[in-house]
Coordinates of N, CA, C and O and ligand atoms in Angstrom, one line a residue:
X493 N 4.3 -9.2 -16.0 CA 4.4 -8.0 -17.1 C 4.0 -8.3 -18.4 O 2.7 -7.7 -18.7
X494 N 4.1 -9.2 -18.9 CA 3.4 -9.7 -20.2 C 2.3 -10.1 -20.3 O 1.3 -9.6 -21.1
X495 N 1.5 -10.5 -19.2 CA 0.0 -10.9 -19.2 C -0.7 -9.3 -18.8 O -1.7 -9.3 -19.7
X496 N -0.2 -8.8 -18.0 CA -0.7 -7.5 -17.9 C -0.6 -6.6 -19.1 O -1.9 -6.1 -19.4
X497 N 0.3 -6.5 -19.6 CA 0.4 -5.7 -21.0 C -0.7 -6.1 -22.1 O -1.3 -5.6 -22.6
X498 N -0.5 -7.7 -22.4 CA -1.4 -8.2 -23.0 C -2.9 -8.2 -22.8 O -3.8 -7.8 -23.5
X499 N -3.5 -8.4 -21.6 CA -4.7 -8.1 -21.3 C -5.0 -6.6 -21.3 O -6.0 -6.4 -21.9
X500 N -4.4 -5.8 -21.4 CA -4.2 -4.2 -21.3 C -4.8 -4.3 -23.1 O -5.8 -3.6 -23.2
X501 N -3.6 -4.8 -23.8 CA -3.8 -4.9 -25.5 C -5.1 -5.6 -25.8 O -5.8 -4.7 -26.5
X502 N -5.2 -6.7 -25.2 CA -6.7 -7.1 -25.7 C -7.7 -6.3 -25.5 O -8.8 -6.1 -26.5
X503 N -8.0 -5.6 -24.4 CA -9.1 -5.2 -23.7 C -9.3 -3.7 -24.7 O -10.6 -3.8 -25.1
X504 N -8.1 -3.2 -25.3 CA -8.4 -1.9 -26.1 C -8.6 -2.4 -27.6 O -9.3 -2.2 -28.3
X505 N -8.0 -3.7 -28.1 CA -8.5 -3.9 -29.4 C -9.6 -4.7 -29.4 O -10.4 -4.7 -30.8
X506 N -10.3 -5.1 -28.2 CA -11.5 -5.7 -28.6 C -12.7 -4.7 -28.5 O -13.6 -5.1 -28.6
X507 N -12.3 -3.5 -28.4 CA -13.4 -2.4 -28.2 C -13.3 -1.8 -29.7 O -12.3 -1.1 -30.2
X508 N -14.3 -2.1 -30.2 CA -14.8 -1.5 -31.8 C -14.8 0.1 -32.0 O -14.5 0.5 -32.8
X509 N -15.0 0.7 -30.8 CA -15.2 2.1 -31.0 C -13.7 2.6 -30.8 O -13.1 3.4 -31.7
X510 N -12.7 2.0 -30.1 CA -11.4 2.4 -30.0 C -10.5 1.8 -31.3 O -9.6 2.5 -31.5
X511 N -10.9 0.8 -31.5 CA -10.0 0.1 -32.4 C -11.1 -0.4 -33.4 O -11.3 -1.6 -33.5
X512 N -11.4 0.2 -34.6 CA -12.5 0.1 -35.4 C -11.7 -1.2 -36.2 O -10.6 -0.8 -36.8
X513 N -12.2 -2.2 -36.5 CA -11.8 -3.3 -37.3 C -10.7 -3.6 -36.8 O -9.5 -4.2 -37.7
X514 N -10.4 -3.7 -35.5 CA -9.0 -4.5 -35.3 C -7.7 -3.6 -35.3 O -6.7 -3.6 -35.2
X515 N -7.8 -2.2 -35.7 CA -6.9 -1.5 -36.4 C -6.5 -0.6 -35.2 O -7.4 0.1 -34.6
X516 N -5.0 -0.5 -34.8 CA -4.8 0.3 -33.8 C -4.9 2.1 -33.8 O -4.6 2.1 -35.3
X517 N -5.8 2.7 -33.3 CA -5.8 3.9 -33.2 C -4.8 4.8 -32.3 O -4.2 4.0 -30.9
X518 N -4.3 6.1 -32.4 CA -3.7 6.8 -31.5 C -4.1 6.9 -30.0 O -3.4 7.1 -29.3
X519 N -5.5 7.0 -30.4 CA -5.8 7.3 -28.8 C -6.1 6.1 -28.1 O -5.8 6.1 -26.9
X520 N -6.3 4.5 -28.8 CA -6.1 3.5 -28.1 C -4.8 3.2 -27.7 O -4.5 3.0 -26.6
X521 N -3.6 3.7 -28.5 CA -2.4 3.7 -28.0 C -2.2 4.3 -26.7 O -1.3 3.7 -25.7
X522 N -2.5 5.5 -26.9 CA -2.4 6.6 -25.2 C -2.9 6.0 -24.2 O -2.5 6.1 -23.1
X523 N -4.1 5.1 -24.3 CA -4.6 4.2 -23.4 C -3.8 3.3 -22.7 O -4.3 2.7 -21.6
X524 N -2.8 2.7 -23.1 CA -2.2 1.5 -23.1 C -0.9 2.0 -21.9 O 0.2 2.3 -22.2
X525 N -1.4 2.4 -20.7 CA -0.9 3.1 -19.6 C 0.1 2.0 -18.9 O 1.5 2.3 -18.8
X526 N -0.3 0.7 -18.7 CA 0.5 -0.2 -18.3 C 1.5 -0.6 -19.2 O 3.1 -0.8 -18.7
X527 N 1.4 -0.6 -20.4 CA 2.9 -1.0 -21.7 C 3.2 0.3 -21.5 O 4.5 0.5 -21.4
X528 N 3.0 1.6 -21.4 CA 3.6 2.7 -21.4 C 4.9 2.4 -19.8 O 5.7 3.1 -20.3
X529 N 4.2 2.3 -18.9 CA 4.8 2.4 -17.5 C 6.2 1.3 -17.9 O 7.3 1.2 -17.4
X530 N 5.9 -0.1 -18.8 CA 7.1 -0.9 -18.9 C 7.8 -0.3 -19.5 O 8.8 -0.6 -19.6
X531 N 7.6 0.4 -20.6 CA 8.5 1.0 -21.6 C 9.4 1.6 -20.9 O 10.9 1.7 -20.8
X532 N 8.7 2.6 -19.5 CA 9.8 3.5 -19.2 C 11.0 3.0 -18.1 O 11.6 3.3 -18.1
X533 N 10.2 1.8 -17.7 CA 11.1 1.2 -16.6 C 12.1 0.6 -17.5 O 13.3 0.1 -17.1
X534 N 11.9 -0.1 -18.6 CA 13.3 -0.7 -19.5 C 14.0 0.4 -19.7 O 15.3 0.1 -19.6
X535 N 13.5 1.8 -20.0 CA 14.3 2.7 -20.4 C 15.2 3.6 -19.3 O 16.2 3.9 -19.4
X536 N 14.1 3.0 -18.3 CA 15.2 3.2 -16.8 C 16.3 2.4 -16.9 O 17.4 2.8 -16.2
X537 N 16.0 1.1 -16.7 CA 17.2 0.2 -16.5 C 18.1 0.1 -17.5 O 19.6 -0.3 -17.2
X538 N 17.8 0.2 -18.5 CA 18.5 0.2 -20.0 C 18.5 1.5 -20.9 O 17.9 1.1 -21.8
X539 N 19.0 2.6 -20.2 CA 19.0 4.0 -21.2 C 19.6 3.6 -22.6 O 21.1 3.0 -22.3
X540 N 19.2 4.0 -23.8 CA 20.0 3.8 -24.9 C 21.2 4.6 -24.9 O 22.3 4.1 -25.3
X541 N 20.8 5.9 -24.3 CA 22.2 6.6 -24.3 C 22.3 6.8 -23.1 O 21.5 7.1 -22.0
X542 N 23.9 6.2 -22.8 CA 23.9 6.0 -21.2 C 24.6 7.7 -20.6 O 24.6 7.6 -19.2
X543 N 25.2 8.2 -21.7 CA 25.9 9.6 -20.8 C 25.6 10.6 -21.9 O 25.7 10.5 -23.0
X544 N 25.1 11.6 -21.3 CA 25.0 13.1 -22.2 C 26.2 13.9 -21.5 O 26.6 13.9 -20.5
X545 N 27.0 14.8 -22.9 CA 27.9 15.6 -22.3 C 27.4 17.3 -22.5 O 26.9 17.4 -23.5
X546 N 27.6 18.0 -21.9 CA 27.6 19.4 -21.7 C 28.5 20.5 -21.7 O 29.1 20.4 -20.5
X547 N 28.7 21.3 -22.3 CA 29.8 22.2 -22.2 C 29.1 23.4 -21.6 O 28.3 23.9 -22.0
X548 N 29.7 23.8 -20.5 CA 29.2 24.7 -19.5 C 29.1 26.2 -20.1 O 30.3 26.7 -20.4
X549 N 27.9 27.1 -20.2 CA 28.4 28.2 -20.8 C 27.9 29.2 -19.6 O 28.6 30.5 -19.5
X550 N 27.7 28.6 -18.4 CA 27.9 29.3 -17.0 C 28.7 28.8 -16.3 O 28.7 27.5 -16.0
X551 N 29.5 29.2 -15.2 CA 29.8 28.6 -13.9 C 28.9 27.5 -13.6 O 27.8 28.2 -13.2
X552 N 29.4 26.5 -13.0 CA 28.2 25.5 -12.1 C 28.8 25.2 -10.9 O 30.0 24.9 -10.4
X553 N 28.1 26.0 -10.3 CA 28.4 25.8 -8.2 C 27.7 24.5 -7.6 O 26.6 24.1 -8.3
X554 N 28.6 23.6 -7.2 CA 27.9 22.4 -6.3 C 28.2 22.4 -5.1 O 29.3 22.6 -4.7
X555 N 26.8 22.5 -4.4 CA 27.0 22.3 -3.2 C 27.3 23.9 -2.4 O 28.0 23.4 -1.2
X556 N 27.7 24.9 -3.3 CA 28.1 25.8 -2.7 C 29.7 25.9 -2.7 O 30.2 26.6 -2.0
X557 N 30.4 24.7 -2.7 CA 31.5 24.8 -2.5 C 32.5 24.5 -3.4 O 33.5 25.2 -3.7
X558 N 32.2 24.1 -4.8 CA 32.8 23.8 -5.5 C 32.3 24.6 -6.6 O 31.5 24.5 -7.1
X559 N 33.1 25.5 -7.5 CA 32.7 25.8 -8.8 C 33.3 25.6 -10.3 O 34.7 25.5 -10.1
X560 N 32.6 24.8 -11.1 CA 33.4 24.4 -12.1 C 33.3 25.5 -13.4 O 32.1 25.8 -13.5
X561 N 34.6 25.9 -14.0 CA 34.2 27.1 -14.9 C 33.8 26.7 -16.3 O 33.5 25.5 -16.8
X562 N 33.4 27.8 -16.9 CA 32.9 27.9 -18.1 C 33.6 27.2 -19.0 O 34.9 27.6 -18.7
X563 N 33.3 26.4 -20.1 CA 33.9 25.7 -20.9 C 34.4 24.4 -20.8 O 34.7 23.6 -21.5
X564 N 34.0 23.8 -19.3 CA 34.2 22.8 -19.0 C 33.3 21.8 -19.5 O 31.9 21.9 -19.6
X565 N 33.7 20.6 -20.0 CA 32.6 19.2 -20.6 C 32.2 19.0 -19.2 O 33.1 18.1 -18.8
X566 N 30.9 18.8 -19.3 CA 30.6 17.8 -17.7 C 29.6 16.7 -18.7 O 28.9 16.9 -19.4
X567 N 29.9 15.5 -18.1 CA 29.4 14.3 -18.5 C 28.2 13.9 -17.4 O 28.3 14.3 -16.5
X568 N 26.8 13.7 -18.0 CA 25.9 13.4 -17.2 C 25.5 11.9 -17.2 O 24.9 11.5 -18.4
X569 N 26.0 11.1 -16.2 CA 25.7 9.7 -16.5 C 24.3 9.3 -16.3 O 24.1 8.6 -14.8
X570 N 23.4 9.3 -17.0 CA 22.3 8.7 -17.2 C 21.9 7.4 -16.7 O 21.2 7.1 -15.8
X571 N 22.8 6.4 -16.7 CA 22.7 5.2 -16.6 C 22.8 5.2 -14.9 O 22.1 4.1 -14.4
X572 N 23.8 6.0 -14.4 CA 24.0 5.8 -13.1 C 23.1 6.6 -12.4 O 22.8 6.0 -11.2
X573 N 22.1 7.5 -13.0 CA 21.5 8.1 -12.2 C 20.3 7.3 -11.8 O 19.3 7.4 -11.0
X574 N 20.1 6.4 -12.9 CA 18.8 5.6 -13.0 C 18.8 4.4 -12.4 O 17.8 3.7 -11.7
X575 N 20.0 4.2 -11.8 CA 20.2 2.9 -10.8 C 20.4 3.6 -9.4 O 21.2 2.9 -8.5
X576 N 20.2 4.8 -8.9 CA 20.4 5.4 -7.8 C 19.4 4.9 -6.8 O 18.2 5.4 -7.2
X577 N 19.6 4.1 -5.6 CA 18.6 3.8 -4.6 C 17.9 5.2 -4.1 O 16.9 5.1 -3.8
X578 N 18.7 6.1 -4.2 CA 18.0 7.3 -3.5 C 16.5 7.7 -4.6 O 15.8 8.1 -3.6
X579 N 16.5 7.7 -5.5 CA 15.7 7.9 -6.3 C 14.5 6.8 -6.7 O 13.6 6.9 -7.1
X580 N 15.0 5.8 -7.0 CA 14.9 4.1 -7.2 C 14.8 3.4 -6.4 O 16.0 2.3 -6.9
X581 N 14.2 3.3 -5.5 CA 14.6 2.2 -4.2 C 14.7 0.6 -5.1 O 13.5 0.4 -6.1
X582 N 15.3 -0.1 -4.4 CA 15.9 -1.5 -5.0 C 15.7 -1.5 -6.7 O 15.0 -1.9 -7.7
X583 N 16.9 -0.7 -7.3 CA 16.9 0.0 -8.7 C 17.2 -1.2 -9.7 O 16.9 -1.2 -10.8
X584 N 17.5 -2.3 -9.2 CA 18.1 -3.2 -10.1 C 16.3 -4.3 -10.3 O 16.9 -5.5 -10.9
X585 N 15.8 -3.8 -9.6 CA 14.5 -4.9 -9.7 C 13.4 -4.0 -10.5 O 13.4 -2.8 -10.8
X586 N 12.7 -5.0 -11.5 CA 11.9 -4.1 -12.7 C 10.6 -4.0 -12.0 O 9.7 -5.0 -11.6
X587 N 10.2 -2.8 -11.9 CA 9.0 -2.2 -11.1 C 8.4 -1.1 -11.9 O 8.5 -0.1 -11.7
X588 N 7.7 -1.6 -13.3 CA 6.9 -0.7 -13.9 C 6.0 0.5 -12.9 O 5.5 1.8 -13.7
X589 N 5.4 0.3 -11.8 CA 4.6 1.3 -10.9 C 5.0 2.3 -10.5 O 4.8 3.1 -10.0
X590 N 6.7 2.1 -10.6 CA 7.4 3.3 -10.1 C 6.9 4.5 -11.1 O 7.2 5.9 -10.8
X591 N 6.5 4.4 -12.2 CA 5.9 5.5 -13.1 C 4.2 5.6 -13.1 O 3.7 6.2 -13.9
X592 N 3.6 5.1 -12.0 CA 2.7 5.5 -11.6 C 2.6 6.9 -11.5 O 3.6 7.5 -11.0
X593 N 1.6 7.9 -11.8 CA 1.5 9.1 -11.9 C 1.8 9.7 -10.2 O 2.9 10.8 -10.3
X594 N 1.4 8.8 -9.4 CA 1.6 9.3 -8.0 C 3.0 9.2 -7.4 O 3.7 10.2 -6.6
X595 N 3.5 8.2 -8.1 CA 5.0 8.1 -7.9 C 5.8 8.7 -8.6 O 7.3 9.1 -8.2
X596 N 5.5 9.1 -9.7 CA 6.5 10.0 -11.1 C 6.8 11.3 -10.2 O 7.7 12.0 -10.1
X597 N 5.8 11.9 -9.7 CA 5.6 13.1 -9.2 C 6.6 13.2 -7.9 O 6.9 14.8 -7.3
X598 N 7.0 12.2 -7.4 CA 7.7 12.4 -6.0 C 9.1 12.6 -6.3 O 9.7 13.3 -5.4
X599 N 9.2 12.3 -7.5 CA 11.1 12.2 -7.8 C 11.2 13.6 -8.6 O 10.5 14.2 -9.0
X600 N 12.5 14.0 -8.3 CA 13.1 15.2 -9.1 C 12.9 14.7 -10.8 O 13.3 13.7 -11.1
X601 N 12.6 15.8 -11.4 CA 12.2 15.9 -12.4 C 13.8 15.4 -13.6 O 13.3 15.1 -14.4
X602 N 14.9 15.6 -12.9 CA 15.8 15.5 -13.7 C 16.3 14.3 -13.2 O 17.5 13.9 -13.5
X603 N 15.8 13.2 -12.4 CA 16.1 12.1 -12.3 C 16.0 10.8 -13.3 O 16.7 9.7 -12.9
X604 N 15.4 11.4 -14.0 CA 15.0 10.2 -14.8 C 15.2 11.1 -16.3 O 14.5 11.9 -16.7
X605 N 16.1 10.7 -16.8 CA 16.8 11.1 -18.5 C 16.6 10.2 -19.4 O 18.1 10.8 -20.2
X606 N 16.1 9.6 -19.9 CA 16.3 8.5 -20.9 C 16.4 9.2 -22.1 O 17.0 9.0 -23.4
X607 N 15.7 10.3 -22.5 CA 15.6 11.3 -23.6 C 16.6 12.5 -23.2 O 16.1 13.6 -24.3
X608 N 17.1 12.7 -22.3 CA 17.8 13.7 -22.0 C 16.7 14.9 -21.8 O 15.7 14.4 -21.4
X609 N 17.0 15.8 -21.6 CA 16.1 17.1 -21.0 C 16.7 18.4 -21.5 O 17.9 18.7 -22.0
X610 N 15.7 19.4 -21.6 CA 16.3 20.9 -21.7 C 15.9 21.0 -23.5 O 15.6 20.2 -24.0
X611 N 16.8 22.0 -23.6 CA 16.6 22.5 -25.1 C 17.5 21.7 -26.2 O 16.9 21.6 -27.1
X612 N 18.3 21.1 -25.7 CA 19.0 19.8 -26.5 C 18.1 18.6 -26.3 O 19.0 17.3 -26.6
X613 N 16.9 18.3 -25.8 CA 17.1 16.7 -25.2 C 16.2 16.4 -26.5 O 15.8 17.1 -27.8
X614 N 15.9 15.3 -26.8 CA 15.3 14.3 -28.0 C 14.2 14.9 -28.3 O 13.1 15.2 -27.5
X615 N 14.2 15.2 -30.0 CA 12.9 15.8 -30.2 C 12.1 14.5 -30.6 O 10.6 14.8 -31.1
X616 N 12.4 13.1 -30.6 CA 11.7 12.1 -31.2 C 11.3 11.5 -30.0 O 10.5 10.4 -30.3
X617 N 11.0 11.9 -28.5 CA 10.8 11.1 -27.8 C 9.1 10.4 -27.8 O 9.1 9.5 -27.4
X618 N 8.6 11.6 -28.2 CA 7.0 10.8 -28.2 C 6.9 9.8 -29.1 O 6.2 9.0 -29.2
X619 N 7.6 10.0 -30.9 CA 7.8 9.0 -31.5 C 8.1 7.9 -31.2 O 7.5 6.9 -31.5
X620 N 9.3 7.9 -30.5 CA 9.8 6.6 -30.2 C 9.1 5.8 -29.3 O 9.0 4.5 -29.6
X621 N 8.5 6.5 -28.0 CA 7.8 6.1 -27.4 C 6.6 5.3 -28.2 O 6.4 4.3 -27.8
X622 N 6.0 6.1 -29.1 CA 4.6 5.4 -29.7 C 4.9 4.2 -30.5 O 4.4 3.1 -30.8
X623 N 6.1 4.2 -31.3 CA 6.9 3.2 -31.9 C 7.0 1.9 -31.1 O 6.8 1.1 -31.7
X624 N 7.8 2.1 -29.9 CA 8.0 0.8 -29.5 C 6.6 0.3 -28.7 O 6.8 -0.9 -28.6
X625 N 5.7 1.0 -28.2 CA 4.5 0.5 -27.8 C 3.9 -0.1 -29.0 O 2.9 -1.3 -29.0
X626 N 3.7 0.5 -30.2 CA 2.9 -0.4 -31.1 C 3.8 -1.2 -31.7 O 3.1 -2.8 -32.1
X627 N 5.2 -1.4 -31.7 CA 5.6 -3.1 -31.8 C 5.0 -4.1 -31.1 O 4.7 -5.1 -31.4
X628 N 5.4 -3.5 -29.7 CA 5.3 -4.8 -28.8 C 3.3 -5.0 -28.4 O 3.0 -6.3 -28.7
X629 N 3.1 -4.2 -28.6 CA 1.2 -4.3 -28.7 C 1.1 -5.5 -30.4 O 0.5 -6.0 -29.9
X630 N 1.4 -5.3 -31.4 CA 1.2 -6.2 -32.3 C 2.0 -7.5 -32.1 O 1.2 -8.7 -32.5
X631 N 2.9 -7.3 -31.7 CA 3.7 -9.0 -31.1 C 3.0 -9.7 -30.3 O 2.1 -10.9 -30.3
X632 N 2.4 -8.8 -28.9 CA 1.4 -9.4 -28.0 C 0.1 -9.8 -28.4 O -0.5 -10.7 -28.1
X633 N -0.5 -9.3 -29.3 CA -1.5 -9.8 -30.1 C -1.7 -10.8 -30.9 O -2.6 -11.9 -30.9
X634 N -0.6 -11.0 -31.6 CA -0.3 -12.1 -32.5 C 0.1 -13.5 -31.6 O 0.3 -14.6 -32.3
X635 N 1.0 -13.4 -30.8 CA 2.0 -14.1 -30.2 C 2.3 -14.5 -28.6 O 2.1 -13.6 -28.2
X636 N 2.2 -15.6 -28.1 CA 2.7 -15.7 -26.8 C 4.0 -16.0 -27.0 O 4.7 -16.4 -27.9
X637 N 4.6 -15.0 -25.9 CA 6.4 -14.8 -26.1 C 6.8 -15.1 -24.7 O 6.4 -14.9 -23.4
X638 N 8.0 -16.2 -24.9 CA 8.4 -16.6 -23.6 C 10.0 -16.4 -23.9 O 10.4 -16.7 -24.9
X639 N 10.7 -16.6 -22.7 CA 12.1 -16.6 -22.7 C 12.5 -17.3 -21.5 O 12.0 -17.1 -20.1
X640 N 13.8 -17.6 -21.7 CA 14.1 -18.3 -20.3 C 15.6 -17.4 -19.7 O 15.9 -17.7 -18.7
X641 N 15.9 -16.4 -20.7 CA 16.8 -15.5 -20.3 C 16.0 -14.4 -19.2 O 15.0 -14.1 -19.2
X642 N 17.0 -13.8 -18.0 CA 16.3 -13.4 -17.0 C 17.0 -11.8 -17.1 O 18.1 -11.6 -17.9
X643 N 16.1 -10.9 -16.6 CA 16.4 -9.7 -16.6 C 18.1 -8.9 -16.2 O 18.9 -8.5 -16.8
X644 N 18.3 -10.1 -15.2 CA 19.7 -9.3 -14.4 C 20.9 -10.5 -15.7 O 22.2 -10.1 -15.5
X645 N 20.3 -11.3 -16.8 CA 21.6 -11.9 -17.7 C 21.2 -10.4 -18.7 O 22.8 -11.0 -19.2
X646 N 21.4 -9.3 -18.8 CA 21.2 -8.4 -19.8 C 22.4 -7.9 -19.4 O 22.5 -6.7 -18.4
X647 N 23.3 -7.9 -20.3 CA 24.5 -7.1 -20.2 C 24.7 -6.2 -21.7 O 24.6 -7.1 -22.9
X648 N 25.8 -5.5 -21.3 CA 25.7 -4.6 -22.3 C 27.2 -3.8 -23.0 O 27.9 -3.8 -21.2
X649 N 27.4 -3.6 -23.9 CA 29.0 -3.0 -24.2 C 28.4 -1.3 -24.2 O 27.6 -0.6 -24.9
X650 N 29.2 -0.7 -23.2 CA 28.9 1.1 -23.0 C 29.8 1.7 -24.1 O 30.7 1.1 -24.7
X651 N 28.9 2.4 -24.8 CA 29.1 3.1 -26.1 C 28.7 4.4 -26.2 O 27.8 5.0 -25.4
X652 N 28.6 5.0 -27.5 CA 27.5 6.6 -27.3 C 26.3 5.8 -27.3 O 25.5 6.8 -26.9
X653 N 25.8 5.0 -27.7 CA 24.4 4.1 -27.5 C 25.0 2.8 -27.1 O 25.9 2.3 -27.6
X654 N 24.0 2.4 -26.2 CA 24.3 1.1 -25.5 C 24.3 -0.1 -26.5 O 23.3 -0.1 -27.3
X655 N 25.0 -1.1 -26.6 CA 25.1 -2.4 -27.4 C 24.6 -3.4 -26.5 O 25.5 -3.6 -25.7
X656 N 24.0 -4.6 -27.2 CA 23.7 -5.8 -26.3 C 25.0 -6.4 -26.4 O 25.7 -6.7 -27.1
X657 N 25.5 -7.2 -25.2 CA 26.8 -8.0 -25.5 C 26.6 -9.2 -26.1 O 27.5 -9.8 -26.8
X658 N 25.4 -9.7 -26.0 CA 24.7 -11.1 -26.8 C 23.7 -11.0 -27.1 O 22.8 -10.0 -26.8
X659 N 23.2 -12.1 -28.0 CA 21.8 -12.0 -28.1 C 21.1 -12.5 -27.1 O 21.4 -13.5 -26.4
X660 N 19.6 -11.9 -27.0 CA 18.8 -12.8 -25.9 C 17.8 -13.4 -26.7 O 17.1 -13.1 -28.1
X661 N 17.1 -14.7 -26.3 CA 16.3 -15.2 -27.6 C 14.9 -15.6 -26.7 O 14.8 -15.7 -25.5
X662 N 14.3 -15.6 -27.6 CA 12.7 -15.6 -27.1 C 12.0 -17.0 -28.0 O 12.5 -16.9 -29.2
X663 N 10.8 -17.1 -27.8 CA 10.1 -18.2 -28.3 C 8.9 -17.5 -28.5 O 8.2 -17.0 -27.5
X664 N 8.1 -17.6 -29.9 CA 7.0 -16.7 -30.3 C 6.0 -18.1 -30.5 O 6.4 -18.8 -31.5
X665 N 5.2 -18.0 -30.0 CA 3.8 -19.3 -30.2 C 2.7 -18.1 -30.6 O 2.2 -17.4 -30.0
X666 N 2.3 -18.7 -32.3 CA 0.9 -18.1 -32.4 C -0.4 -18.6 -31.4 O -0.4 -19.4 -30.8
X667 N -0.5 -17.4 -31.1 CA -2.1 -17.2 -30.4 C -3.1 -18.0 -30.7 O -3.4 -17.6 -32.0
X668 N -3.7 -18.8 -29.9 CA -4.9 -19.5 -30.9 C -6.3 -18.6 -30.1 O -7.3 -18.8 -30.5
X669 N -5.8 -18.0 -29.0 CA -7.0 -17.3 -28.2 C -6.9 -15.9 -28.2 O -7.3 -15.3 -27.2
X670 N -6.5 -15.3 -29.3 CA -6.3 -13.7 -29.4 C -7.7 -12.9 -29.1 O -8.7 -13.6 -29.0
X671 N -7.3 -11.8 -29.2 CA -8.6 -11.0 -29.3 C -9.8 -11.2 -30.4 O -9.5 -11.9 -31.4
X672 N -11.0 -11.1 -30.5 CA -11.8 -11.3 -31.3 C -11.5 -10.5 -32.9 O -12.2 -11.6 -33.5
X673 N -11.1 -9.8 -32.7 CA -10.6 -9.0 -33.8 C -9.6 -9.7 -34.9 O -9.4 -9.4 -36.1
X674 N -9.0 -10.8 -34.5 CA -7.9 -11.3 -35.0 C -8.7 -12.3 -36.3 O -9.6 -12.9 -36.2
Ligands
HEM642 C1 14.3 5.1 -28.1 C2 14.5 5.8 -28.8 C3 15.2 7.3 -28.7 C4 16.0 7.5 -27.4 C5 16.4 6.6 -26.4 C6 16.6 8.8 -28.0 C7 17.5 9.5 -26.8 C8 18.2 10.9 -26.9 C9 18.7 11.5 -26.2 C10 19.5 11.2 -24.9 C11 19.1 12.9 -26.9 C12 20.3 13.9 -26.5 C13 21.4 13.4 -26.9 C14 22.7 14.3 -26.2 O1 22.1 15.4 -25.6 O2 23.6 14.4 -26.2 C15 18.7 12.6 -28.3 C16 18.6 13.6 -28.9 C17 18.2 13.7 -30.0 N1 16.9 12.8 -30.8 FE1 16.7 11.1 -29.8 N2 16.4 9.0 -29.0 C18 15.2 8.4 -29.2 C19 14.6 8.7 -30.5 C20 14.6 9.4 -31.4 C21 14.0 9.7 -32.9 C22 12.8 8.6 -33.0 C23 13.9 10.7 -33.2 C24 13.7 11.5 -34.4 C25 12.5 11.1 -34.8 C26 14.7 11.6 -32.6 C27 15.5 12.8 -32.8 C28 16.6 13.5 -31.7 C29 17.0 14.5 -32.2 C30 16.9 15.0 -33.8 C31 17.8 14.9 -31.1 C32 18.9 16.2 -31.0 C33 18.3 17.4 -30.5 C34 19.0 18.4 -30.4 O3 20.4 18.2 -30.3 O4 18.6 19.5 -30.6 N3 15.5 10.9 -31.5 N4 17.8 11.7 -28.4

């Protein structure tokens, strides 16, 4: 992941038209597709909001058998939805290619909900995605990043938003062979 994201970022930073004077542009950021897939995959495995709740305004029928009445609060467990092997084979594996357009469109539109959906879905989704990509791109441009922590070591405390159970440690080493614009 790290190398592919870095190669992608370097090739765009090195392009004077896309990044004049080495400054990131909105257009350049939107071309960082692999980085975006990594962000989406992280948000699948570790959604910041693990559950959303909605109060039913109309009765909800499940499999034509069960009817849940108006006024019931229904919890949608985003974190479980994202780890369902029906939608995401090998759900505990980090596989950003799940978010290639051809794979994305095979899934139900509501199988992936890190920003919820519908009229009360997140208004800041695009901004949050751009911010996350920007921070990572600038870090990768300046530093080699290493960790001995593994993705399966990441544990969290469930709450309204997910909190990490402990700190995770990274080593940052200043790059000596960064893009030409450095
Ligand atoms: C990674 C970052 C973010 C995540 C994972 C996230 C996720 C969510 C989720 C899941 C909801 C729905 C909550 C619910 O239905 O109960 C929500 C709502 C909302 N988010 Fe975000 N959000 C993020 C960043 C942002 C940012 C940067 C902004 C604003 C600049 C923002 C503005 C909002 C607003 C205004 C709502 C309420 C929408 C409504 O109820 O009509 N979010 N967010």
